[in-house]
PDB file of C-alpha atoms and ligand atoms in Angstrom:
ATOM      1  CA  MET W   1      14.768 -12.652 -12.936  1.00  0.00           C
ATOM      2  CA  LYS W   2      11.001 -13.147 -13.207  1.00  0.00           C
ATOM      3  CA  SER W   3       8.845 -10.691 -11.236  1.00  0.00           C
ATOM      4  CA  ALA W   4       6.959 -13.453  -9.392  1.00  0.00           C
ATOM      5  CA  LYS W   5      10.288 -14.909  -8.219  1.00  0.00           C
ATOM      6  CA  LEU W   6      11.590 -11.512  -7.157  1.00  0.00           C
ATOM      7  CA  ILE W   7       8.730 -10.823  -4.742  1.00  0.00           C
ATOM      8  CA  GLU W   8       8.489 -14.277  -3.158  1.00  0.00           C
ATOM      9  CA  PRO W   9      10.922 -13.697  -0.249  1.00  0.00           C
ATOM     10  CA  PHE W  10       9.195 -10.476   0.703  1.00  0.00           C
ATOM     11  CA  ARG W  11       5.616 -11.740   0.911  1.00  0.00           C
ATOM     12  CA  ILE W  12       4.809 -12.765   4.470  1.00  0.00           C
ATOM     13  CA  ASP W  13       3.157 -16.148   4.092  1.00  0.00           C
ATOM     14  CA  LYS W  14       3.899 -17.516   7.558  1.00  0.00           C
ATOM     15  CA  PRO W  15       3.163 -14.528   9.764  1.00  0.00           C
ATOM     16  CA  GLN W  16       3.243 -16.438  13.070  1.00  0.00           C
ATOM     17  CA  ARG W  17       6.983 -16.861  12.644  1.00  0.00           C
ATOM     18  CA  PHE W  18       7.603 -13.401  11.249  1.00  0.00           C
ATOM     19  CA  ARG W  19      10.567 -11.469  12.604  1.00  0.00           C
ATOM     20  CA  LEU W  20      11.391  -8.032  11.307  1.00  0.00           C
ATOM     21  CA  ALA W  21      15.072  -8.568  12.083  1.00  0.00           C
ATOM     22  CA  ASP W  22      15.188 -11.338   9.457  1.00  0.00           C
ATOM     23  CA  HIS W  23      14.497  -8.758   6.767  1.00  0.00           C
ATOM     24  CA  ASP W  24      17.510  -6.735   5.705  1.00  0.00           C
ATOM     25  CA  PRO W  25      16.463  -3.226   4.564  1.00  0.00           C
ATOM     26  CA  ALA W  26      19.480  -3.114   2.230  1.00  0.00           C
ATOM     27  CA  ASP W  27      18.689  -6.389   0.422  1.00  0.00           C
ATOM     28  CA  THR W  28      18.738  -6.136  -3.364  1.00  0.00           C
ATOM     29  CA  ARG W  29      18.782  -9.855  -4.181  1.00  0.00           C
ATOM     30  CA  GLY W  30      22.050  -9.375  -6.001  1.00  0.00           C
ATOM     31  CA  LEU W  31      20.424  -7.204  -8.627  1.00  0.00           C
ATOM     32  CA  ASP W  32      22.728  -4.268  -7.906  1.00  0.00           C
ATOM     33  CA  ILE W  33      25.319  -6.161  -9.896  1.00  0.00           C
ATOM     34  CA  ASP W  34      23.155  -5.768 -12.938  1.00  0.00           C
ATOM     35  CA  LYS W  35      21.492  -2.366 -12.781  1.00  0.00           C
ATOM     36  CA  GLN W  36      20.482  -2.668 -16.407  1.00  0.00           C
ATOM     37  CA  GLU W  37      18.417  -5.776 -15.690  1.00  0.00           C
ATOM     38  CA  ALA W  38      16.738  -4.009 -12.771  1.00  0.00           C
ATOM     39  CA  LYS W  39      15.939  -1.011 -14.947  1.00  0.00           C
ATOM     40  CA  SER W  40      14.393  -3.022 -17.719  1.00  0.00           C
ATOM     41  CA  MET W  41      12.385  -5.127 -15.212  1.00  0.00           C
ATOM     42  CA  LEU W  42      10.883  -1.982 -13.730  1.00  0.00           C
ATOM     43  CA  ALA W  43      10.094  -0.495 -17.127  1.00  0.00           C
ATOM     44  CA  GLN W  44       8.389  -3.723 -18.184  1.00  0.00           C
ATOM     45  CA  ASP W  45       6.342  -3.944 -15.001  1.00  0.00           C
ATOM     46  CA  ILE W  46       5.239  -0.319 -15.233  1.00  0.00           C
ATOM     47  CA  GLU W  47       4.076  -0.906 -18.780  1.00  0.00           C
ATOM     48  CA  ARG W  48       2.334  -4.124 -17.794  1.00  0.00           C
ATOM     49  CA  LEU W  49       0.633  -2.407 -14.869  1.00  0.00           C
ATOM     50  CA  ALA W  50      -0.787   0.258 -17.163  1.00  0.00           C
ATOM     51  CA  LYS W  51      -2.227  -2.418 -19.468  1.00  0.00           C
ATOM     52  CA  LEU W  52      -3.640  -4.427 -16.572  1.00  0.00           C
ATOM     53  CA  GLN W  53      -5.270  -1.336 -15.121  1.00  0.00           C
ATOM     54  CA  GLU W  54      -7.033  -0.677 -18.402  1.00  0.00           C
ATOM     55  CA  MET W  55      -8.407  -4.223 -18.291  1.00  0.00           C
ATOM     56  CA  LEU W  56      -9.355  -3.890 -14.632  1.00  0.00           C
ATOM     57  CA  TYR W  57     -11.341  -0.788 -15.505  1.00  0.00           C
ATOM     58  CA  ALA W  58     -13.088  -2.305 -18.497  1.00  0.00           C
ATOM     59  CA  HIS W  59     -13.722  -5.655 -16.794  1.00  0.00           C
ATOM     60  CA  HIS W  60     -15.399  -3.820 -13.909  1.00  0.00           C
ATOM     61  CA  ARG W  61     -15.544  -6.720 -11.462  1.00  0.00           C
ATOM     62  CA  TRP W  62     -12.595  -6.175  -9.147  1.00  0.00           C
ATOM     63  CA  ALA W  63     -11.039  -3.270  -7.257  1.00  0.00           C
ATOM     64  CA  VAL W  64      -7.425  -3.115  -6.069  1.00  0.00           C
ATOM     65  CA  LEU W  65      -6.307  -1.524  -2.825  1.00  0.00           C
ATOM     66  CA  ALA W  66      -2.579  -0.961  -2.276  1.00  0.00           C
ATOM     67  CA  ILE W  67      -1.591   0.086   1.229  1.00  0.00           C
ATOM     68  CA  PHE W  68       1.739   1.755   2.057  1.00  0.00           C
ATOM     69  CA  GLN W  69       3.176   1.999   5.552  1.00  0.00           C
ATOM     70  CA  ALA W  70       6.686   3.113   6.467  1.00  0.00           C
ATOM     71  CA  MET W  71       8.726   5.107   8.920  1.00  0.00           C
ATOM     72  CA  ASP W  72       9.256   8.734   7.897  1.00  0.00           C
ATOM     73  CA  ALA W  73      11.424   9.128   4.809  1.00  0.00           C
ATOM     74  CA  GLY W  74      10.738   5.488   3.957  1.00  0.00           C
ATOM     75  CA  GLY W  75      10.043   6.465   0.351  1.00  0.00           C
ATOM     76  CA  LYS W  76       6.268   5.923   0.172  1.00  0.00           C
ATOM     77  CA  ASP W  77       5.617   9.033  -1.888  1.00  0.00           C
ATOM     78  CA  SER W  78       8.306   8.387  -4.443  1.00  0.00           C
ATOM     79  CA  ALA W  79       7.459   4.683  -4.777  1.00  0.00           C
ATOM     80  CA  ILE W  80       3.825   5.572  -5.455  1.00  0.00           C
ATOM     81  CA  GLU W  81       4.845   8.279  -7.906  1.00  0.00           C
ATOM     82  CA  HIS W  82       7.188   6.046  -9.890  1.00  0.00           C
ATOM     83  CA  VAL W  83       5.213   2.841  -9.945  1.00  0.00           C
ATOM     84  CA  MET W  84       1.981   4.506 -11.012  1.00  0.00           C
ATOM     85  CA  THR W  85       3.504   6.652 -13.788  1.00  0.00           C
ATOM     86  CA  GLY W  86       1.894   4.756 -16.641  1.00  0.00           C
ATOM     87  CA  VAL W  87      -1.486   4.353 -15.030  1.00  0.00           C
ATOM     88  CA  ASN W  88      -4.538   6.264 -16.258  1.00  0.00           C
ATOM     89  CA  PRO W  89      -5.412   8.790 -13.511  1.00  0.00           C
ATOM     90  CA  GLN W  90      -9.123   8.272 -14.184  1.00  0.00           C
ATOM     91  CA  GLY W  91      -8.971   4.781 -12.760  1.00  0.00           C
ATOM     92  CA  CYS W  92      -6.721   5.443  -9.796  1.00  0.00           C
ATOM     93  CA  GLU W  93      -7.051   7.403  -6.564  1.00  0.00           C
ATOM     94  CA  VAL W  94      -4.352   8.082  -4.010  1.00  0.00           C
ATOM     95  CA  HIS W  95      -5.283   9.094  -0.502  1.00  0.00           C
ATOM     96  CA  ALA W  96      -2.769  10.271   2.099  1.00  0.00           C
ATOM     97  CA  PHE W  97      -4.018   9.727   5.638  1.00  0.00           C
ATOM     98  CA  LYS W  98      -2.883  12.437   8.032  1.00  0.00           C
ATOM     99  CA  ALA W  99      -3.677  12.973  11.708  1.00  0.00           C
ATOM    100  CA  PRO W 100      -7.453  12.445  12.041  1.00  0.00           C
ATOM    101  CA  SER W 101      -9.895  15.364  12.081  1.00  0.00           C
ATOM    102  CA  ALA W 102     -12.373  15.955  14.925  1.00  0.00           C
ATOM    103  CA  GLU W 103     -15.111  14.320  12.865  1.00  0.00           C
ATOM    104  CA  GLU W 104     -12.919  11.302  12.142  1.00  0.00           C
ATOM    105  CA  LEU W 105     -12.000  10.971  15.811  1.00  0.00           C
ATOM    106  CA  ASP W 106     -15.698  10.841  16.662  1.00  0.00           C
ATOM    107  CA  HIS W 107     -16.104   7.658  14.615  1.00  0.00           C
ATOM    108  CA  ASP W 108     -14.771   4.120  14.889  1.00  0.00           C
ATOM    109  CA  PHE W 109     -11.160   3.723  13.781  1.00  0.00           C
ATOM    110  CA  LEU W 110     -12.000   2.107  10.431  1.00  0.00           C
ATOM    111  CA  TRP W 111     -14.592   4.684   9.420  1.00  0.00           C
ATOM    112  CA  ARG W 112     -12.399   7.048   7.468  1.00  0.00           C
ATOM    113  CA  ALA W 113     -10.634   4.236   5.617  1.00  0.00           C
ATOM    114  CA  ALA W 114     -14.026   2.838   4.625  1.00  0.00           C
ATOM    115  CA  THR W 115     -14.961   6.141   2.973  1.00  0.00           C
ATOM    116  CA  ARG W 116     -11.868   6.117   0.757  1.00  0.00           C
ATOM    117  CA  LEU W 117     -12.002   2.616  -0.664  1.00  0.00           C
ATOM    118  CA  PRO W 118     -11.532   2.156  -4.406  1.00  0.00           C
ATOM    119  CA  ARG W 119     -14.636   1.532  -6.454  1.00  0.00           C
ATOM    120  CA  ARG W 120     -15.006  -1.469  -8.736  1.00  0.00           C
ATOM    121  CA  GLY W 121     -12.603  -1.226 -11.657  1.00  0.00           C
ATOM    122  CA  HIS W 122     -10.299   1.201  -9.834  1.00  0.00           C
ATOM    123  CA  ILE W 123      -6.949   1.080  -8.066  1.00  0.00           C
ATOM    124  CA  GLY W 124      -6.926   2.815  -4.699  1.00  0.00           C
ATOM    125  CA  ILE W 125      -3.698   3.722  -2.969  1.00  0.00           C
ATOM    126  CA  PHE W 126      -3.507   4.409   0.737  1.00  0.00           C
ATOM    127  CA  ASN W 127      -0.433   6.441   1.645  1.00  0.00           C
ATOM    128  CA  ARG W 128      -0.632   5.494   5.340  1.00  0.00           C
ATOM    129  CA  SER W 129      -3.907   3.887   6.297  1.00  0.00           C
ATOM    130  CA  HIS W 130      -6.027   2.362   9.064  1.00  0.00           C
ATOM    131  CA  TYR W 131      -2.767   0.667  10.141  1.00  0.00           C
ATOM    132  CA  GLU W 132      -1.694   3.944  11.765  1.00  0.00           C
ATOM    133  CA  GLU W 133      -4.230   2.945  14.407  1.00  0.00           C
ATOM    134  CA  VAL W 134      -1.980   0.085  15.545  1.00  0.00           C
ATOM    135  CA  LEU W 135       1.300   1.908  14.884  1.00  0.00           C
ATOM    136  CA  VAL W 136       1.518   5.594  15.826  1.00  0.00           C
ATOM    137  CA  VAL W 137      -1.557   5.338  18.062  1.00  0.00           C
ATOM    138  CA  ARG W 138      -0.011   2.371  19.866  1.00  0.00           C
ATOM    139  CA  VAL W 139       3.405   3.956  20.254  1.00  0.00           C
ATOM    140  CA  ARG W 140       2.126   7.398  21.275  1.00  0.00           C
ATOM    141  CA  HIS W 141      -0.345   6.852  24.056  1.00  0.00           C
ATOM    142  CA  GLU W 142      -1.682  10.423  23.947  1.00  0.00           C
ATOM    143  CA  LEU W 143      -3.223   9.711  20.533  1.00  0.00           C
ATOM    144  CA  LEU W 144      -5.331   6.903  21.949  1.00  0.00           C
ATOM    145  CA  VAL W 145      -6.444   9.209  24.764  1.00  0.00           C
ATOM    146  CA  ARG W 146      -7.540  11.724  22.136  1.00  0.00           C
ATOM    147  CA  GLU W 147      -9.880   9.119  20.626  1.00  0.00           C
ATOM    148  CA  GLU W 148     -12.034   9.411  23.772  1.00  0.00           C
ATOM    149  CA  LEU W 149     -13.070   5.787  23.834  1.00  0.00           C
ATOM    150  CA  PRO W 150     -14.807   4.456  26.942  1.00  0.00           C
ATOM    151  CA  PRO W 151     -11.912   3.633  29.323  1.00  0.00           C
ATOM    152  CA  GLU W 152     -12.981   0.022  29.786  1.00  0.00           C
ATOM    153  CA  LEU W 153     -12.431  -0.490  26.048  1.00  0.00           C
ATOM    154  CA  THR W 154      -8.872   0.796  25.976  1.00  0.00           C
ATOM    155  CA  ARG W 155      -7.120  -1.770  28.134  1.00  0.00           C
ATOM    156  CA  ASN W 156      -4.164  -3.722  26.812  1.00  0.00           C
ATOM    157  CA  ARG W 157      -6.245  -6.086  24.720  1.00  0.00           C
ATOM    158  CA  ILE W 158      -7.288  -3.225  22.461  1.00  0.00           C
ATOM    159  CA  TRP W 159      -4.407  -3.937  20.036  1.00  0.00           C
ATOM    160  CA  LYS W 160      -5.309  -7.573  19.588  1.00  0.00           C
ATOM    161  CA  GLN W 161      -8.903  -6.548  19.091  1.00  0.00           C
ATOM    162  CA  ARG W 162      -7.903  -3.968  16.492  1.00  0.00           C
ATOM    163  CA  PHE W 163      -5.896  -6.602  14.621  1.00  0.00           C
ATOM    164  CA  GLU W 164      -8.933  -8.879  14.615  1.00  0.00           C
ATOM    165  CA  ASP W 165     -11.177  -6.094  13.391  1.00  0.00           C
ATOM    166  CA  ILE W 166      -8.747  -5.110  10.636  1.00  0.00           C
ATOM    167  CA  VAL W 167      -8.496  -8.720   9.469  1.00  0.00           C
ATOM    168  CA  ALA W 168     -12.303  -9.011   9.476  1.00  0.00           C
ATOM    169  CA  PHE W 169     -12.654  -5.690   7.610  1.00  0.00           C
ATOM    170  CA  GLU W 170     -10.167  -6.745   4.949  1.00  0.00           C
ATOM    171  CA  ARG W 171     -11.751 -10.188   4.619  1.00  0.00           C
ATOM    172  CA  HIS W 172     -15.078  -8.497   4.062  1.00  0.00           C
ATOM    173  CA  LEU W 173     -13.547  -6.338   1.329  1.00  0.00           C
ATOM    174  CA  ALA W 174     -11.876  -9.354  -0.282  1.00  0.00           C
ATOM    175  CA  ARG W 175     -15.185 -11.212  -0.311  1.00  0.00           C
ATOM    176  CA  ASN W 176     -16.708  -8.273  -2.121  1.00  0.00           C
ATOM    177  CA  GLY W 177     -14.128  -8.115  -4.875  1.00  0.00           C
ATOM    178  CA  THR W 178     -11.334  -5.907  -3.528  1.00  0.00           C
ATOM    179  CA  ILE W 179      -7.822  -7.240  -3.940  1.00  0.00           C
ATOM    180  CA  ILE W 180      -5.630  -5.963  -1.123  1.00  0.00           C
ATOM    181  CA  VAL W 181      -1.845  -5.694  -1.250  1.00  0.00           C
ATOM    182  CA  LYS W 182       0.048  -4.179   1.670  1.00  0.00           C
ATOM    183  CA  PHE W 183       3.571  -2.792   1.587  1.00  0.00           C
ATOM    184  CA  HIS W 184       5.781  -2.025   4.513  1.00  0.00           C
ATOM    185  CA  LEU W 185       8.749  -0.136   3.065  1.00  0.00           C
ATOM    186  CA  ARG W 186      11.480  -1.071   5.480  1.00  0.00           C
ATOM    187  CA  ILE W 187      14.401   1.309   5.921  1.00  0.00           C
ATOM    188  CA  SER W 188      17.228   1.123   8.430  1.00  0.00           C
ATOM    189  CA  LYS W 189      17.670   3.732  11.118  1.00  0.00           C
ATOM    190  CA  GLU W 190      20.955   4.797   9.458  1.00  0.00           C
ATOM    191  CA  GLU W 191      19.270   5.290   6.108  1.00  0.00           C
ATOM    192  CA  GLN W 192      16.555   7.397   7.739  1.00  0.00           C
ATOM    193  CA  LYS W 193      19.238   9.609   9.259  1.00  0.00           C
ATOM    194  CA  ARG W 194      20.881  10.026   5.860  1.00  0.00           C
ATOM    195  CA  ARG W 195      17.565  10.995   4.266  1.00  0.00           C
ATOM    196  CA  PHE W 196      16.671  13.409   7.071  1.00  0.00           C
ATOM    197  CA  LEU W 197      20.019  15.152   6.644  1.00  0.00           C
ATOM    198  CA  GLN W 198      19.414  15.355   2.912  1.00  0.00           C
ATOM    199  CA  ARG W 199      15.990  16.879   3.523  1.00  0.00           C
ATOM    200  CA  LEU W 200      17.473  19.481   5.841  1.00  0.00           C
ATOM    201  CA  GLU W 201      20.120  20.469   3.307  1.00  0.00           C
ATOM    202  CA  ASP W 202      17.981  20.607   0.199  1.00  0.00           C
ATOM    203  CA  PRO W 203      15.613  23.613  -0.062  1.00  0.00           C
ATOM    204  CA  ALA W 204      13.376  21.558  -2.356  1.00  0.00           C
ATOM    205  CA  LYS W 205      12.973  18.896   0.311  1.00  0.00           C
ATOM    206  CA  ARG W 206      13.130  20.941   3.513  1.00  0.00           C
ATOM    207  CA  TRP W 207       9.349  21.453   3.618  1.00  0.00           C
ATOM    208  CA  LYS W 208       8.926  17.725   4.053  1.00  0.00           C
ATOM    209  CA  PHE W 209      10.738  17.755   7.347  1.00  0.00           C
ATOM    210  CA  SER W 210       8.646  17.876  10.479  1.00  0.00           C
ATOM    211  CA  MET W 211       9.608  18.031  14.155  1.00  0.00           C
ATOM    212  CA  ASP W 212       7.309  15.040  14.715  1.00  0.00           C
ATOM    213  CA  ASP W 213       9.652  12.997  12.542  1.00  0.00           C
ATOM    214  CA  VAL W 214      12.497  13.518  15.013  1.00  0.00           C
ATOM    215  CA  ALA W 215      10.230  12.612  17.926  1.00  0.00           C
ATOM    216  CA  ASP W 216       9.184   9.414  16.140  1.00  0.00           C
ATOM    217  CA  ARG W 217      12.810   8.552  15.415  1.00  0.00           C
ATOM    218  CA  LYS W 218      13.490   8.545  19.152  1.00  0.00           C
ATOM    219  CA  LEU W 219      10.776   5.895  19.469  1.00  0.00           C
ATOM    220  CA  TRP W 220      12.311   3.761  16.705  1.00  0.00           C
ATOM    221  CA  ASP W 221      12.491   0.494  18.670  1.00  0.00           C
ATOM    222  CA  ARG W 222       8.922   0.773  19.845  1.00  0.00           C
ATOM    223  CA  TYR W 223       7.813   1.354  16.268  1.00  0.00           C
ATOM    224  CA  MET W 224       9.709  -1.727  15.130  1.00  0.00           C
ATOM    225  CA  ASP W 225       7.939  -3.799  17.796  1.00  0.00           C
ATOM    226  CA  ALA W 226       4.595  -2.388  16.702  1.00  0.00           C
ATOM    227  CA  TYR W 227       5.349  -3.159  13.018  1.00  0.00           C
ATOM    228  CA  GLU W 228       6.396  -6.689  13.839  1.00  0.00           C
ATOM    229  CA  ASP W 229       3.294  -7.385  15.916  1.00  0.00           C
ATOM    230  CA  MET W 230       1.074  -5.803  13.264  1.00  0.00           C
ATOM    231  CA  ILE W 231       2.494  -7.937  10.452  1.00  0.00           C
ATOM    232  CA  ARG W 232       2.252 -11.102  12.551  1.00  0.00           C
ATOM    233  CA  HIS W 233      -1.414 -10.516  13.186  1.00  0.00           C
ATOM    234  CA  THR W 234      -2.618  -9.030   9.918  1.00  0.00           C
ATOM    235  CA  SER W 235      -0.772 -10.758   7.089  1.00  0.00           C
ATOM    236  CA  THR W 236      -3.394 -13.044   5.563  1.00  0.00           C
ATOM    237  CA  PRO W 237      -3.672 -14.935   2.280  1.00  0.00           C
ATOM    238  CA  GLU W 238      -6.372 -12.504   1.100  1.00  0.00           C
ATOM    239  CA  ALA W 239      -4.437  -9.408   2.196  1.00  0.00           C
ATOM    240  CA  PRO W 240      -0.717 -10.209   2.491  1.00  0.00           C
ATOM    241  CA  TRP W 241       1.989  -7.870   3.723  1.00  0.00           C
ATOM    242  CA  TYR W 242       5.117  -7.391   1.664  1.00  0.00           C
ATOM    243  CA  VAL W 243       8.105  -6.317   3.707  1.00  0.00           C
ATOM    244  CA  VAL W 244       9.996  -4.375   1.065  1.00  0.00           C
ATOM    245  CA  PRO W 245      13.715  -3.655   1.532  1.00  0.00           C
ATOM    246  CA  ALA W 246      13.712   0.102   1.018  1.00  0.00           C
ATOM    247  CA  ASP W 247      17.205   1.402   1.763  1.00  0.00           C
ATOM    248  CA  ASN W 248      17.626   1.426  -2.007  1.00  0.00           C
ATOM    249  CA  LYS W 249      14.738   3.267  -3.576  1.00  0.00           C
ATOM    250  CA  TRP W 250      15.172   1.652  -6.968  1.00  0.00           C
ATOM    251  CA  PHE W 251      14.840  -1.798  -5.429  1.00  0.00           C
ATOM    252  CA  ALA W 252      11.761  -0.887  -3.383  1.00  0.00           C
ATOM    253  CA  ARG W 253      10.066   0.353  -6.553  1.00  0.00           C
ATOM    254  CA  LEU W 254      10.923  -2.830  -8.353  1.00  0.00           C
ATOM    255  CA  VAL W 255       9.349  -4.996  -5.657  1.00  0.00           C
ATOM    256  CA  VAL W 256       6.230  -2.832  -5.364  1.00  0.00           C
ATOM    257  CA  ALA W 257       5.666  -2.802  -9.129  1.00  0.00           C
ATOM    258  CA  ALA W 258       6.215  -6.551  -9.387  1.00  0.00           C
ATOM    259  CA  ALA W 259       3.831  -7.279  -6.496  1.00  0.00           C
ATOM    260  CA  LEU W 260       1.096  -5.160  -8.045  1.00  0.00           C
ATOM    261  CA  VAL W 261       1.558  -6.809 -11.427  1.00  0.00           C
ATOM    262  CA  ASP W 262       1.417 -10.199  -9.734  1.00  0.00           C
ATOM    263  CA  ALA W 263      -1.819  -9.337  -7.890  1.00  0.00           C
ATOM    264  CA  LEU W 264      -3.511  -8.145 -11.086  1.00  0.00           C
ATOM    265  CA  ASP W 265      -2.126 -11.008 -13.135  1.00  0.00           C
ATOM    266  CA  ARG W 266      -3.863 -13.519 -10.874  1.00  0.00           C
ATOM    267  CA  LEU W 267      -7.227 -12.088 -11.874  1.00  0.00           C
ATOM    268  CA  ASP W 268      -8.722 -13.360 -15.038  1.00  0.00           C
ATOM    269  CA  LEU W 269      -9.233  -9.902 -16.469  1.00  0.00           C
ATOM    270  CA  ARG W 270     -10.826  -9.485 -19.862  1.00  0.00           C
ATOM    271  CA  PHE W 271     -12.558  -6.824 -21.873  1.00  0.00           C
ATOM    272  CA  PRO W 272     -16.355  -7.147 -21.683  1.00  0.00           C
ATOM    273  CA  LYS W 273     -17.800  -9.307 -24.472  1.00  0.00           C
ATOM    274  CA  VAL W 274     -19.935  -7.709 -27.144  1.00  0.00           C
ATOM    275  CA  SER W 275     -23.017  -9.748 -28.123  1.00  0.00           C
ATOM    276  CA  ARG W 276     -23.660 -10.901 -31.684  1.00  0.00           C
ATOM    277  CA  ALA W 277     -26.580  -8.470 -31.985  1.00  0.00           C
ATOM    278  CA  GLN W 278     -24.423  -5.573 -30.747  1.00  0.00           C
ATOM    279  CA  LEU W 279     -21.666  -6.577 -33.139  1.00  0.00           C
ATOM    280  CA  GLU W 280     -24.070  -6.559 -36.090  1.00  0.00           C
ATOM    281  CA  GLU W 281     -25.371  -3.170 -35.021  1.00  0.00           C
ATOM    282  CA  MET W 282     -21.802  -1.870 -34.858  1.00  0.00           C
ATOM    283  CA  GLN W 283     -21.090  -3.163 -38.370  1.00  0.00           C
ATOM    284  CA  ARG W 284     -24.166  -1.337 -39.604  1.00  0.00           C
ATOM    285  CA  ILE W 285     -23.066   1.911 -37.918  1.00  0.00           C
ATOM    286  CA  ARG W 286     -19.572   1.542 -39.341  1.00  0.00           C
ATOM    287  CA  LYS W 287     -20.868   1.137 -42.861  1.00  0.00           C
ATOM    288  CA  ALA W 288     -23.160   4.118 -42.434  1.00  0.00           C
ATOM    289  CA  LEU W 289     -20.306   6.270 -41.141  1.00  0.00           C
ATOM    290  CA  GLU W 290     -18.026   5.207 -43.987  1.00  0.00           C
ATOM    291  CA  ALA W 291     -20.704   5.882 -46.568  1.00  0.00           C
ATOM    292  CA  GLY W 292     -21.408   9.302 -45.103  1.00  0.00           C
ATOM    293  CA  ARG W 293     -24.989   8.335 -44.236  1.00  0.00           C
ATOM    294  CA  ASP W 294     -24.826   9.512 -40.639  1.00  0.00           C
TER     295      ASP W 294
HETATM  296  P1  ATP M   1       6.039  12.778   4.359  1.00  0.00           P
HETATM  297  O1  ATP M   1       6.787  11.568   3.902  1.00  0.00           O
HETATM  298  O2  ATP M   1       5.908  13.790   3.293  1.00  0.00           O
HETATM  299  O3  ATP M   1       6.517  13.311   5.660  1.00  0.00           O
HETATM  300  P2  ATP M   1       3.780  11.742   5.789  1.00  0.00           P
HETATM  301  O4  ATP M   1       2.929  10.587   5.370  1.00  0.00           O
HETATM  302  O5  ATP M   1       4.719  11.514   6.906  1.00  0.00           O
HETATM  303  O6  ATP M   1       4.530  12.259   4.522  1.00  0.00           O
HETATM  304  P3  ATP M   1       2.868  13.943   7.288  1.00  0.00           P
HETATM  305  O7  ATP M   1       1.840  14.986   7.042  1.00  0.00           O
HETATM  306  O8  ATP M   1       4.256  14.330   7.554  1.00  0.00           O
HETATM  307  O9  ATP M   1       2.805  12.917   6.089  1.00  0.00           O
HETATM  308  O10 ATP M   1       2.408  13.039   8.496  1.00  0.00           O
HETATM  309  C1  ATP M   1       1.169  12.527   8.674  1.00  0.00           C
HETATM  310  C2  ATP M   1       1.108  12.196  10.135  1.00  0.00           C
HETATM  311  O11 ATP M   1      -0.205  11.787  10.466  1.00  0.00           O
HETATM  312  C3  ATP M   1       2.044  11.077  10.514  1.00  0.00           C
HETATM  313  O12 ATP M   1       2.849  11.461  11.587  1.00  0.00           O
HETATM  314  C4  ATP M   1       1.095   9.953  10.917  1.00  0.00           C
HETATM  315  O13 ATP M   1       1.623   9.138  11.913  1.00  0.00           O
HETATM  316  C5  ATP M   1      -0.108  10.748  11.376  1.00  0.00           C
HETATM  317  N1  ATP M   1      -1.310   9.937  11.328  1.00  0.00           N
HETATM  318  C6  ATP M   1      -1.828   9.291  10.280  1.00  0.00           C
HETATM  319  N2  ATP M   1      -2.908   8.573  10.640  1.00  0.00           N
HETATM  320  C7  ATP M   1      -3.077   8.772  11.962  1.00  0.00           C
HETATM  321  C8  ATP M   1      -4.010   8.313  12.929  1.00  0.00           C
HETATM  322  N3  ATP M   1      -4.999   7.474  12.593  1.00  0.00           N
HETATM  323  N4  ATP M   1      -3.888   8.747  14.188  1.00  0.00           N
HETATM  324  C9  ATP M   1      -2.895   9.569  14.533  1.00  0.00           C
HETATM  325  N5  ATP M   1      -1.968  10.046  13.680  1.00  0.00           N
HETATM  326  C10 ATP M   1      -2.059   9.658  12.411  1.00  0.00           C
HETATM  327 MG1   MG M   2       6.119  13.040   7.661  1.00  0.00          MG
END
């Protein structure tokens, strides 16, 4: 299967009609029958991504921002780790957004994201992002209270306004040369339970478990509503959401890698041209080096 074909069903092109329930977290597009094909697709995409990143860096016109959002144990960390294995760390930055600091809370909700954006030629990865501001902050009212906004600005319409502001922010970035790709790794509630139990049993994973995760699990349905509303309002042609079936980690990685390759492939990346004069100068230097005249 071609990578572009693989990702098609997961890119949300018609967000108005988007329903989370239409997206099966266990979907593998029949590829589980042929694990070998899946493996070689991933290996090829990882290699391709590394090459494309080198070009992105040298070309120095575009930046790429990949955003990851998921419920706890959704596999964000491991997807990022696997997909970016071949990429040169000098051209890539990952930032994990945690609960905001006092300084961050004193600023507008997009401020901290704006300070972590990838520079031209780089790939930036947001492990969680400004989207937490319409997810956890929407589901857990006390977090909005902590933001100490003027009360008249926190009425019900705040979520719609945040969606509008996010769309405007991302459009602004797109117009300035940042390619944005957003991934919601979608796991089922059953799969989350399985992974939580695994975390609790395995001493190497136990540290990852937090009591907050259990509290969030209790609010599962409200999170799903928040995700659905978020995707409906913020999936745009310049910054599309991919709803990635993530019950099978190998499949989630495959889709993420393919979507990143696709995004970079659409750019007409090339190594900067060397002028005739520079080329002649280089020839001269080469001859001098070879002749030991340096
Ligand atoms: P892991 O998969 O290892 O658990 P994680 O991304 O869940 O990684 P944690 O340190 O466990 O990392 O959790 C970060 C927490 O910070 C999450 O509960 C998230 O909802 C919260 N958070 C992130 N951004 C915001 C925000 N803007 N406002 C409030 N809480 C936030
Ligand atoms: Mg966590």
